[in-house]
Amino acid sequence: MSPASDPTGTKIAFIGAGSVEFTQGLLADLLAFPEFVRAHIALHDIDPERLATSEAAARHIAASLGAAPAISAHLQRRAALDGADFVINTVQVGMTAATRTDFEIPARYGLRQTIGDTLGVGGIFRALRTFPVLRSLAADIAELCPDAWLLNYTNPMAMNLLYLRRVAPELRAVGLCHSVYWTIHDLAELIGVPFGEVSYLAAGVNHQSWVLRFERAGQDLYPLLDETIAKDPGLLRRVRVDMYRRLGHYPTETSEHSSEYVPWYLHHDQEIDRLRLPVGAYLDISEDNLLTYARTRDALASGQPLPVEGTMEYAPQIIHSIVTGTPRTVYGNVPNHGLIDNLPADAVVEVPCLVDALGVQPTRMGALPPQCAALNRSYVSVTDLVVRAAVLGEPRHIRHAAMTDPATAAALPVERIWDLCDDLVQAHAPLLQPELRALLGH
């Protein structure tokens, strides 16, 4: 699609639209652009009730914003994809039941997790049950809308994008996450500098990128952050601040996330207490999401007004920039291909990207600080092994990935890691590709 194209003909397919709250925010952002008030919004979900709720929410948002898009709802994914210009993926394979399994079985082994959606055994098995859906989605896109951009929000981001790169290299895909934006937003608020006055640069891997520059009018803001931390001892009880003080660069995900990607915190009771880490936090988040969905469903059914709020997510901005040619910078997860010198060439990295009518164009960053790249290399090693397990149909690589994972290796001896993988394979077997269902014991 080019700037000369008619934006009113833009078709945007939402895959996993039953993730209603997220879909609502994206639609509020999209339909706030005047170019898209008559676009085609195609919603797909495999759950009829959630699909009906997302359709009702979409119609409510459109009416609230004075927009008149064509809205269609599809239980069959291919109908939603047919002729799409953009595909937004938010699927969660297995939903809350699978998430509970990802936490409860490792907990029996004494393995602690907080979020479990990116790395560790939670991230590994979330990826393995998502890959079959991604493969079939990529095949449908290749047939029905080969020029479409796939804008992926589904975690684990780096594993999913690397898998897509290896099974569908022709697919135009970028992974999107709000962590860099909200990290800078919150840091600006913490030090009392208006966000609009801040310039920043970050790079690394998804959920473990690093703030390389943090400035206002050319002046480094890191010293002001140091002063703020020195005045508030409570800030020292955050994993992110602890990592920043030791590594020299602030990580771009929450303390709960960041604690899972390194071996230093979750295995130690005193560190959990010192840094106030909420073990199993994502279980509560998942339950809250179910309650939020139920409230939204019931409010729409009874005709109660719902708030229509934008989210500043990247997907609507990318769509607008590609369709209209308006240049923007967003953070995207893309194949490395020389973007970061001291990470593997085929890793998926998170870097700033220019977006305009030519598409998503990543920025070459050079080398990361060596201490940051060292942690990222552990992360991408796990990611590579998980993807190899699926692409090669090699169940041993599942265990190799868990053995390589820093937090898992810190908590369990190797035999227990293999036993844990067997238990998780058994529990998730119906959602895994057949070659990966083998139980290997010790």
CSV table of C-alpha atoms in Angstrom, one decimal:
chain,number,residue,atom,x,y,z
A,1,MET,CA,0.0,0.0,0.0
A,2,SER,CA,1.3,3.5,-0.9
A,3,PRO,CA,0.5,7.0,0.2
A,4,ALA,CA,-1.5,7.3,-3.1
A,5,SER,CA,-3.7,4.4,-2.1
A,6,ASP,CA,-7.2,5.0,-0.8
A,7,PRO,CA,-7.1,4.6,3.0
A,8,THR,CA,-10.8,3.8,3.0
A,9,GLY,CA,-10.1,0.5,1.3
A,10,THR,CA,-7.6,-0.6,4.0
A,11,LYS,CA,-8.5,-4.0,5.5
A,12,ILE,CA,-7.1,-4.8,8.9
A,13,ALA,CA,-7.6,-8.3,10.3
A,14,PHE,CA,-7.5,-8.9,14.0
A,15,ILE,CA,-6.5,-12.5,14.8
A,16,GLY,CA,-7.3,-13.4,18.4
A,17,ALA,CA,-9.8,-10.5,18.5
A,18,GLY,CA,-11.4,-12.1,21.6
A,19,SER,CA,-8.6,-10.5,23.6
A,20,VAL,CA,-11.2,-7.8,24.0
A,21,GLU,CA,-9.5,-5.2,26.1
A,22,PHE,CA,-6.4,-5.2,23.9
A,23,THR,CA,-8.5,-5.1,20.7
A,24,GLN,CA,-10.5,-2.2,22.1
A,25,GLY,CA,-7.4,-0.1,22.7
A,26,LEU,CA,-6.0,-0.8,19.2
A,27,LEU,CA,-9.4,0.0,17.6
A,28,ALA,CA,-9.6,3.3,19.6
A,29,ASP,CA,-6.2,4.2,18.3
A,30,LEU,CA,-7.0,3.2,14.7
A,31,LEU,CA,-10.3,4.8,14.4
A,32,ALA,CA,-9.0,8.1,15.8
A,33,PHE,CA,-7.2,8.5,12.5
A,34,PRO,CA,-9.5,10.2,10.0
A,35,GLU,CA,-8.1,8.1,7.2
A,36,PHE,CA,-9.5,4.9,8.8
A,37,VAL,CA,-13.0,5.9,9.7
A,38,ARG,CA,-14.3,3.9,6.8
A,39,ALA,CA,-11.7,1.1,6.8
A,40,HIS,CA,-12.6,-2.6,7.0
A,41,ILE,CA,-12.1,-4.2,10.4
A,42,ALA,CA,-12.2,-8.0,10.2
A,43,LEU,CA,-12.3,-9.7,13.5
A,44,HIS,CA,-11.5,-13.4,14.0
A,45,ASP,CA,-11.6,-15.6,17.1
A,46,ILE,CA,-12.3,-19.3,17.6
A,47,ASP,CA,-14.5,-18.6,20.7
A,48,PRO,CA,-18.0,-17.5,19.5
A,49,GLU,CA,-18.9,-15.6,22.7
A,50,ARG,CA,-15.6,-13.7,22.7
A,51,LEU,CA,-15.9,-12.9,19.0
A,52,ALA,CA,-19.4,-11.5,19.5
A,53,THR,CA,-18.2,-9.4,22.4
A,54,SER,CA,-15.3,-8.0,20.4
A,55,GLU,CA,-17.7,-7.2,17.5
A,56,ALA,CA,-20.0,-5.4,19.9
A,57,ALA,CA,-17.1,-3.5,21.4
A,58,ALA,CA,-15.8,-2.5,17.9
A,59,ARG,CA,-19.2,-1.1,16.9
A,60,HIS,CA,-19.5,0.8,20.2
A,61,ILE,CA,-16.0,2.3,19.8
A,62,ALA,CA,-16.7,3.3,16.2
A,63,ALA,CA,-20.0,5.0,17.2
A,64,SER,CA,-18.3,6.8,20.0
A,65,LEU,CA,-15.6,8.2,17.7
A,66,GLY,CA,-18.0,9.1,14.9
A,67,ALA,CA,-16.4,6.5,12.6
A,68,ALA,CA,-18.2,4.2,10.1
A,69,PRO,CA,-15.9,1.3,9.4
A,70,ALA,CA,-17.0,-1.9,7.8
A,71,ILE,CA,-16.9,-4.4,10.7
A,72,SER,CA,-17.1,-8.1,10.1
A,73,ALA,CA,-16.7,-11.0,12.5
A,74,HIS,CA,-15.4,-14.4,11.5
A,75,LEU,CA,-15.1,-17.7,13.3
A,76,GLN,CA,-13.1,-18.9,10.2
A,77,ARG,CA,-9.7,-17.2,10.1
A,78,ARG,CA,-9.3,-17.4,6.3
A,79,ALA,CA,-12.4,-15.2,5.7
A,80,ALA,CA,-10.9,-12.5,8.0
A,81,LEU,CA,-7.5,-12.7,6.2
A,82,ASP,CA,-8.8,-12.7,2.6
A,83,GLY,CA,-7.5,-9.5,1.0
A,84,ALA,CA,-6.2,-8.0,4.2
A,85,ASP,CA,-3.6,-5.3,4.1
A,86,PHE,CA,-2.5,-5.7,7.7
A,87,VAL,CA,-2.9,-8.6,10.1
A,88,ILE,CA,-2.7,-7.9,13.9
A,89,ASN,CA,-2.0,-11.1,15.9
A,90,THR,CA,-2.9,-11.3,19.6
A,91,VAL,CA,-3.7,-15.0,20.0
A,92,GLN,CA,-3.0,-16.8,23.3
A,93,VAL,CA,-3.0,-20.5,22.6
A,94,GLY,CA,-4.4,-22.4,25.6
A,95,MET,CA,-5.6,-19.3,27.3
A,96,THR,CA,-5.6,-19.1,31.2
A,97,ALA,CA,-5.8,-22.9,31.7
A,98,ALA,CA,-2.4,-23.3,29.9
A,99,THR,CA,-0.9,-20.5,31.8
A,100,ARG,CA,-1.9,-22.1,35.1
A,101,THR,CA,-0.2,-25.3,34.0
A,102,ASP,CA,3.0,-23.3,33.1
A,103,PHE,CA,3.1,-22.1,36.7
A,104,GLU,CA,1.7,-24.9,38.8
A,105,ILE,CA,3.9,-27.8,37.5
A,106,PRO,CA,7.2,-25.9,37.8
A,107,ALA,CA,6.1,-24.7,41.3
A,108,ARG,CA,6.0,-28.4,42.4
A,109,TYR,CA,9.7,-28.6,41.5
A,110,GLY,CA,10.5,-25.5,43.4
A,111,LEU,CA,11.0,-23.4,40.3
A,112,ARG,CA,9.7,-19.8,40.8
A,113,GLN,CA,8.3,-17.6,38.0
A,114,THR,CA,6.6,-14.2,38.0
A,115,ILE,CA,5.3,-13.7,34.4
A,116,GLY,CA,6.4,-16.8,32.5
A,117,ASP,CA,5.7,-15.5,29.0
A,118,THR,CA,9.1,-14.7,27.5
A,119,LEU,CA,11.9,-17.0,28.7
A,120,GLY,CA,12.2,-19.9,31.2
A,121,VAL,CA,10.0,-22.9,31.1
A,122,GLY,CA,6.9,-20.8,30.9
A,123,GLY,CA,8.1,-19.0,27.8
A,124,ILE,CA,9.4,-22.2,26.2
A,125,PHE,CA,6.1,-24.0,26.4
A,126,ARG,CA,4.0,-20.9,25.5
A,127,ALA,CA,6.1,-20.8,22.4
A,128,LEU,CA,5.8,-24.5,21.6
A,129,ARG,CA,2.0,-24.4,21.7
A,130,THR,CA,1.9,-21.2,19.7
A,131,PHE,CA,4.2,-22.3,16.8
A,132,PRO,CA,1.6,-24.6,15.1
A,133,VAL,CA,-0.9,-21.8,15.0
A,134,LEU,CA,1.8,-19.4,13.6
A,135,ARG,CA,2.8,-21.8,10.9
A,136,SER,CA,-0.8,-22.2,9.6
A,137,LEU,CA,-1.4,-18.4,10.0
A,138,ALA,CA,1.7,-17.7,7.8
A,139,ALA,CA,0.5,-20.2,5.2
A,140,ASP,CA,-2.9,-18.6,5.0
A,141,ILE,CA,-1.3,-15.1,4.7
A,142,ALA,CA,0.9,-16.4,1.9
A,143,GLU,CA,-2.2,-17.6,0.0
A,144,LEU,CA,-4.8,-15.0,0.9
A,145,CYS,CA,-2.9,-11.7,1.5
A,146,PRO,CA,0.8,-12.2,0.5
A,147,ASP,CA,1.6,-8.5,0.6
A,148,ALA,CA,0.1,-7.9,4.1
A,149,TRP,CA,2.2,-6.9,7.1
A,150,LEU,CA,1.9,-9.2,10.1
A,151,LEU,CA,2.0,-7.1,13.3
A,152,ASN,CA,2.6,-9.5,16.1
A,153,TYR,CA,1.8,-8.9,19.7
A,154,THR,CA,1.7,-12.5,20.9
A,155,ASN,CA,4.4,-13.6,23.4
A,156,PRO,CA,7.1,-14.9,23.6
A,157,MET,CA,7.9,-12.3,21.0
A,158,ALA,CA,11.5,-13.2,20.1
A,159,MET,CA,10.7,-16.9,19.8
A,160,ASN,CA,7.6,-16.3,17.7
A,161,LEU,CA,9.3,-13.9,15.3
A,162,LEU,CA,12.4,-16.2,15.0
A,163,TYR,CA,10.1,-19.2,14.3
A,164,LEU,CA,8.2,-17.2,11.6
A,165,ARG,CA,11.5,-16.1,10.0
A,166,ARG,CA,12.6,-19.8,9.7
A,167,VAL,CA,9.3,-21.3,8.5
A,168,ALA,CA,8.0,-18.4,6.4
A,169,PRO,CA,11.0,-16.2,5.5
A,170,GLU,CA,9.0,-14.3,2.8
A,171,LEU,CA,6.5,-13.1,5.4
A,172,ARG,CA,6.6,-9.4,6.2
A,173,ALA,CA,6.4,-9.5,10.0
A,174,VAL,CA,7.4,-7.3,12.8
A,175,GLY,CA,7.0,-7.9,16.6
A,176,LEU,CA,5.5,-5.1,18.6
A,177,CYS,CA,5.8,-4.4,22.4
A,178,HIS,CA,5.1,-1.3,24.4
A,179,SER,CA,7.9,-1.8,27.0
A,180,VAL,CA,10.4,0.7,25.6
A,181,TYR,CA,7.8,3.4,25.4
A,182,TRP,CA,6.4,2.9,28.8
A,183,THR,CA,9.9,2.5,30.4
A,184,ILE,CA,10.9,6.0,29.2
A,185,HIS,CA,7.5,7.4,30.0
A,186,ASP,CA,7.8,6.2,33.6
A,187,LEU,CA,11.4,7.2,34.0
A,188,ALA,CA,10.5,10.7,32.8
A,189,GLU,CA,7.7,10.9,35.4
A,190,LEU,CA,10.1,9.5,38.1
A,191,ILE,CA,12.7,12.3,37.5
A,192,GLY,CA,10.1,15.0,37.0
A,193,VAL,CA,10.9,15.8,33.3
A,194,PRO,CA,8.0,16.1,30.8
A,195,PHE,CA,8.0,13.1,28.5
A,196,GLY,CA,7.6,15.3,25.5
A,197,GLU,CA,11.0,16.8,26.2
A,198,VAL,CA,12.9,13.5,26.4
A,199,SER,CA,15.0,11.9,23.7
A,200,TYR,CA,15.9,8.3,24.0
A,201,LEU,CA,17.6,5.3,22.3
A,202,ALA,CA,17.2,1.7,23.3
A,203,ALA,CA,18.2,-1.7,21.9
A,204,GLY,CA,18.6,-5.3,22.8
A,205,VAL,CA,16.0,-8.1,22.7
A,206,ASN,CA,12.3,-8.0,23.6
A,207,HIS,CA,11.7,-7.5,27.3
A,208,GLN,CA,15.5,-7.2,27.8
A,209,SER,CA,16.5,-4.1,25.9
A,210,TRP,CA,18.7,-1.4,27.4
A,211,VAL,CA,18.3,2.4,27.5
A,212,LEU,CA,21.4,3.5,25.8
A,213,ARG,CA,20.7,7.2,25.7
A,214,PHE,CA,18.3,9.2,27.9
A,215,GLU,CA,18.5,12.9,27.3
A,216,ARG,CA,16.8,16.3,27.3
A,217,ALA,CA,18.0,19.0,24.9
A,218,GLY,CA,21.3,17.1,24.5
A,219,GLN,CA,21.9,16.7,28.2
A,220,ASP,CA,22.3,13.2,29.7
A,221,LEU,CA,19.4,12.5,32.2
A,222,TYR,CA,21.0,9.4,33.8
A,223,PRO,CA,22.7,11.6,36.5
A,224,LEU,CA,19.3,13.0,37.4
A,225,LEU,CA,18.0,9.4,37.7
A,226,ASP,CA,21.0,8.6,39.9
A,227,GLU,CA,20.1,11.5,42.2
A,228,THR,CA,16.4,10.4,42.3
A,229,ILE,CA,17.4,6.9,43.3
A,230,ALA,CA,19.8,8.2,46.0
A,231,LYS,CA,17.0,10.2,47.6
A,232,ASP,CA,14.5,7.3,47.7
A,233,PRO,CA,15.9,4.0,49.3
A,234,GLY,CA,12.7,2.3,48.3
A,235,LEU,CA,13.8,2.5,44.6
A,236,LEU,CA,16.7,0.2,45.5
A,237,ARG,CA,14.2,-2.5,46.2
A,238,ARG,CA,13.4,-2.9,42.5
A,239,VAL,CA,15.1,-5.4,40.3
A,240,ARG,CA,15.4,-3.0,37.4
A,241,VAL,CA,17.1,-0.4,39.6
A,242,ASP,CA,19.4,-3.1,41.0
A,243,MET,CA,20.3,-4.2,37.5
A,244,TYR,CA,20.8,-0.6,36.3
A,245,ARG,CA,23.2,0.2,39.2
A,246,ARG,CA,25.3,-2.9,38.4
A,247,LEU,CA,25.2,-2.8,34.6
A,248,GLY,CA,25.1,0.9,33.9
A,249,HIS,CA,22.0,0.8,31.6
A,250,TYR,CA,18.4,0.7,32.6
A,251,PRO,CA,16.5,-2.4,31.4
A,252,THR,CA,13.2,-1.8,29.5
A,253,GLU,CA,10.9,-4.3,31.2
A,254,THR,CA,9.3,-4.4,34.6
A,255,SER,CA,11.1,-5.9,37.6
A,256,GLU,CA,8.8,-8.9,37.5
A,257,HIS,CA,9.8,-9.6,33.9
A,258,SER,CA,13.5,-8.8,34.3
A,259,SER,CA,13.9,-11.1,37.3
A,260,GLU,CA,13.1,-14.1,35.2
A,261,TYR,CA,15.8,-13.6,32.6
A,262,VAL,CA,18.8,-13.8,34.9
A,263,PRO,CA,20.0,-16.3,37.5
A,264,TRP,CA,20.4,-13.9,40.4
A,265,TYR,CA,17.1,-13.3,42.0
A,266,LEU,CA,14.2,-15.8,42.0
A,267,HIS,CA,16.2,-18.7,43.4
A,268,HIS,CA,17.1,-16.8,46.6
A,269,ASP,CA,14.6,-16.1,49.4
A,270,GLN,CA,16.4,-13.1,50.6
A,271,GLU,CA,16.4,-11.5,47.1
A,272,ILE,CA,12.7,-12.1,46.7
A,273,ASP,CA,12.2,-10.3,50.0
A,274,ARG,CA,14.7,-7.5,49.3
A,275,LEU,CA,13.3,-6.8,45.9
A,276,ARG,CA,9.6,-7.5,46.7
A,277,LEU,CA,9.2,-10.0,43.9
A,278,PRO,CA,5.6,-11.3,43.4
A,279,VAL,CA,6.1,-15.0,42.6
A,280,GLY,CA,3.3,-16.2,40.3
A,281,ALA,CA,2.1,-12.6,39.5
A,282,TYR,CA,0.9,-13.6,36.1
A,283,LEU,CA,-1.7,-15.9,37.5
A,284,ASP,CA,-3.4,-12.9,39.2
A,285,ILE,CA,-3.1,-10.9,36.1
A,286,SER,CA,-4.8,-13.7,34.1
A,287,GLU,CA,-7.6,-13.8,36.6
A,288,ASP,CA,-8.0,-10.1,36.4
A,289,ASN,CA,-8.1,-10.2,32.6
A,290,LEU,CA,-11.0,-12.8,32.8
A,291,LEU,CA,-12.9,-10.4,35.2
A,292,THR,CA,-12.3,-7.5,32.9
A,293,TYR,CA,-13.5,-9.4,29.9
A,294,ALA,CA,-16.7,-10.4,31.8
A,295,ARG,CA,-17.4,-6.9,32.9
A,296,THR,CA,-16.9,-5.7,29.3
A,297,ARG,CA,-19.2,-8.4,27.9
A,298,ASP,CA,-21.9,-7.7,30.5
A,299,ALA,CA,-21.7,-3.9,30.0
A,300,LEU,CA,-22.1,-4.3,26.2
A,301,ALA,CA,-25.0,-6.7,26.6
A,302,SER,CA,-26.8,-4.3,28.8
A,303,GLY,CA,-26.1,-1.2,26.8
A,304,GLN,CA,-23.9,0.5,29.4
A,305,PRO,CA,-21.4,3.0,28.1
A,306,LEU,CA,-17.8,1.9,27.9
A,307,PRO,CA,-14.7,4.2,28.1
A,308,VAL,CA,-13.1,4.6,24.7
A,309,GLU,CA,-9.4,5.3,25.4
A,310,GLY,CA,-6.4,5.2,23.1
A,311,THR,CA,-3.3,3.2,24.1
A,312,MET,CA,-0.5,4.7,22.1
A,313,GLU,CA,0.3,1.2,20.8
A,314,TYR,CA,2.6,0.9,17.7
A,315,ALA,CA,0.4,-1.2,15.4
A,316,PRO,CA,-2.1,1.7,14.6
A,317,GLN,CA,0.9,4.1,14.1
A,318,ILE,CA,2.6,1.6,11.7
A,319,ILE,CA,-0.6,1.1,9.7
A,320,HIS,CA,-1.1,4.9,9.4
A,321,SER,CA,2.5,5.5,8.4
A,322,ILE,CA,2.6,2.8,5.7
A,323,VAL,CA,-0.8,3.9,4.3
A,324,THR,CA,-0.2,7.7,4.4
A,325,GLY,CA,3.6,7.9,4.1
A,326,THR,CA,3.7,9.8,7.4
A,327,PRO,CA,7.2,9.0,8.9
A,328,ARG,CA,7.4,7.7,12.5
A,329,THR,CA,9.9,5.9,14.7
A,330,VAL,CA,8.7,2.9,16.6
A,331,TYR,CA,10.4,0.0,18.3
A,332,GLY,CA,10.2,-3.2,16.5
A,333,ASN,CA,11.4,-6.8,16.9
A,334,VAL,CA,13.1,-7.9,13.7
A,335,PRO,CA,15.8,-10.2,12.4
A,336,ASN,CA,19.3,-8.9,13.4
A,337,HIS,CA,21.0,-9.0,10.1
A,338,GLY,CA,23.8,-6.8,11.2
A,339,LEU,CA,21.7,-4.4,13.3
A,340,ILE,CA,23.5,-5.2,16.6
A,341,ASP,CA,27.1,-6.3,16.0
A,342,ASN,CA,27.7,-8.3,19.1
A,343,LEU,CA,24.5,-10.5,18.9
A,344,PRO,CA,24.0,-13.4,16.6
A,345,ALA,CA,23.2,-12.5,13.0
A,346,ASP,CA,19.9,-14.5,12.9
A,347,ALA,CA,18.7,-13.5,16.4
A,348,VAL,CA,15.5,-11.4,16.7
A,349,VAL,CA,16.4,-8.0,18.2
A,350,GLU,CA,14.5,-5.0,19.3
A,351,VAL,CA,15.6,-1.7,17.7
A,352,PRO,CA,14.2,1.6,16.6
A,353,CYS,CA,12.6,1.4,13.2
A,354,LEU,CA,11.6,4.1,10.7
A,355,VAL,CA,8.2,3.5,9.3
A,356,ASP,CA,6.8,5.2,6.2
A,357,ALA,CA,5.3,4.2,2.9
A,358,LEU,CA,8.2,1.9,2.3
A,359,GLY,CA,7.4,-0.2,5.4
A,360,VAL,CA,9.3,-0.9,8.6
A,361,GLN,CA,13.0,-0.1,8.2
A,362,PRO,CA,15.2,-1.0,11.2
A,363,THR,CA,18.1,1.1,12.5
A,364,ARG,CA,21.6,-0.2,12.6
A,365,MET,CA,22.8,0.2,16.2
A,366,GLY,CA,26.4,-1.1,16.2
A,367,ALA,CA,27.6,-2.9,19.3
A,368,LEU,CA,25.8,-3.0,22.7
A,369,PRO,CA,27.7,-2.5,25.9
A,370,PRO,CA,29.4,-5.9,26.4
A,371,GLN,CA,27.8,-6.6,29.8
A,372,CYS,CA,24.4,-6.0,28.2
A,373,ALA,CA,25.1,-8.1,25.1
A,374,ALA,CA,26.4,-10.9,27.3
A,375,LEU,CA,22.9,-11.2,29.0
A,376,ASN,CA,21.2,-10.9,25.7
A,377,ARG,CA,23.3,-13.7,24.2
A,378,SER,CA,22.0,-16.1,27.0
A,379,TYR,CA,18.5,-15.1,26.1
A,380,VAL,CA,18.9,-15.6,22.4
A,381,SER,CA,20.6,-19.0,23.0
A,382,VAL,CA,17.4,-20.2,24.7
A,383,THR,CA,15.3,-18.7,21.9
A,384,ASP,CA,17.3,-20.4,19.2
A,385,LEU,CA,17.1,-23.9,20.8
A,386,VAL,CA,13.3,-23.6,21.3
A,387,VAL,CA,12.8,-22.7,17.6
A,388,ARG,CA,15.2,-25.5,16.6
A,389,ALA,CA,13.1,-28.0,18.6
A,390,ALA,CA,10.0,-27.1,16.6
A,391,VAL,CA,11.6,-26.6,13.1
A,392,LEU,CA,13.6,-29.8,13.4
A,393,GLY,CA,11.1,-31.8,15.3
A,394,GLU,CA,13.8,-32.5,17.9
A,395,PRO,CA,12.3,-32.9,21.5
A,396,ARG,CA,15.8,-33.0,23.1
A,397,HIS,CA,16.2,-29.3,22.2
A,398,ILE,CA,13.3,-28.5,24.5
A,399,ARG,CA,15.4,-29.8,27.3
A,400,HIS,CA,18.5,-28.1,26.0
A,401,ALA,CA,16.7,-24.8,26.0
A,402,ALA,CA,15.6,-25.3,29.6
A,403,MET,CA,19.1,-26.3,30.6
A,404,THR,CA,20.5,-23.2,29.0
A,405,ASP,CA,17.9,-20.9,30.6
A,406,PRO,CA,19.7,-18.9,33.3
A,407,ALA,CA,16.9,-18.9,35.9
A,408,THR,CA,16.0,-22.5,35.4
A,409,ALA,CA,19.6,-23.7,35.6
A,410,ALA,CA,20.1,-21.7,38.8
A,411,ALA,CA,17.1,-23.4,40.5
A,412,LEU,CA,17.2,-27.1,39.4
A,413,PRO,CA,19.8,-29.9,38.8
A,414,VAL,CA,19.8,-31.2,35.3
A,415,GLU,CA,17.8,-34.4,36.0
A,416,ARG,CA,15.0,-32.4,37.5
A,417,ILE,CA,15.0,-30.0,34.5
A,418,TRP,CA,14.4,-33.0,32.2
A,419,ASP,CA,11.7,-34.4,34.5
A,420,LEU,CA,10.0,-31.0,34.6
A,421,CYS,CA,10.1,-30.9,30.8
A,422,ASP,CA,8.5,-34.3,30.6
A,423,ASP,CA,5.7,-33.2,32.9
A,424,LEU,CA,5.1,-30.1,30.9
A,425,VAL,CA,5.2,-32.0,27.6
A,426,GLN,CA,2.5,-34.4,28.9
A,427,ALA,CA,0.4,-31.6,30.2
A,428,HIS,CA,0.5,-29.6,26.9
A,429,ALA,CA,0.7,-32.5,24.5
A,430,PRO,CA,-2.6,-31.8,22.6
A,431,LEU,CA,-1.3,-28.3,21.7
A,432,LEU,CA,2.2,-29.4,20.7
A,433,GLN,CA,3.3,-30.7,17.2
A,434,PRO,CA,3.4,-34.5,17.3
A,435,GLU,CA,7.2,-34.8,17.1
A,436,LEU,CA,7.7,-32.9,20.3
A,437,ARG,CA,5.4,-35.1,22.5
A,438,ALA,CA,8.1,-37.6,23.3
A,439,LEU,CA,9.0,-38.2,27.0
A,440,LEU,CA,12.7,-38.6,27.4
A,441,GLY,CA,13.3,-39.1,31.1
A,442,HIS,CA,16.9,-38.6,32.2
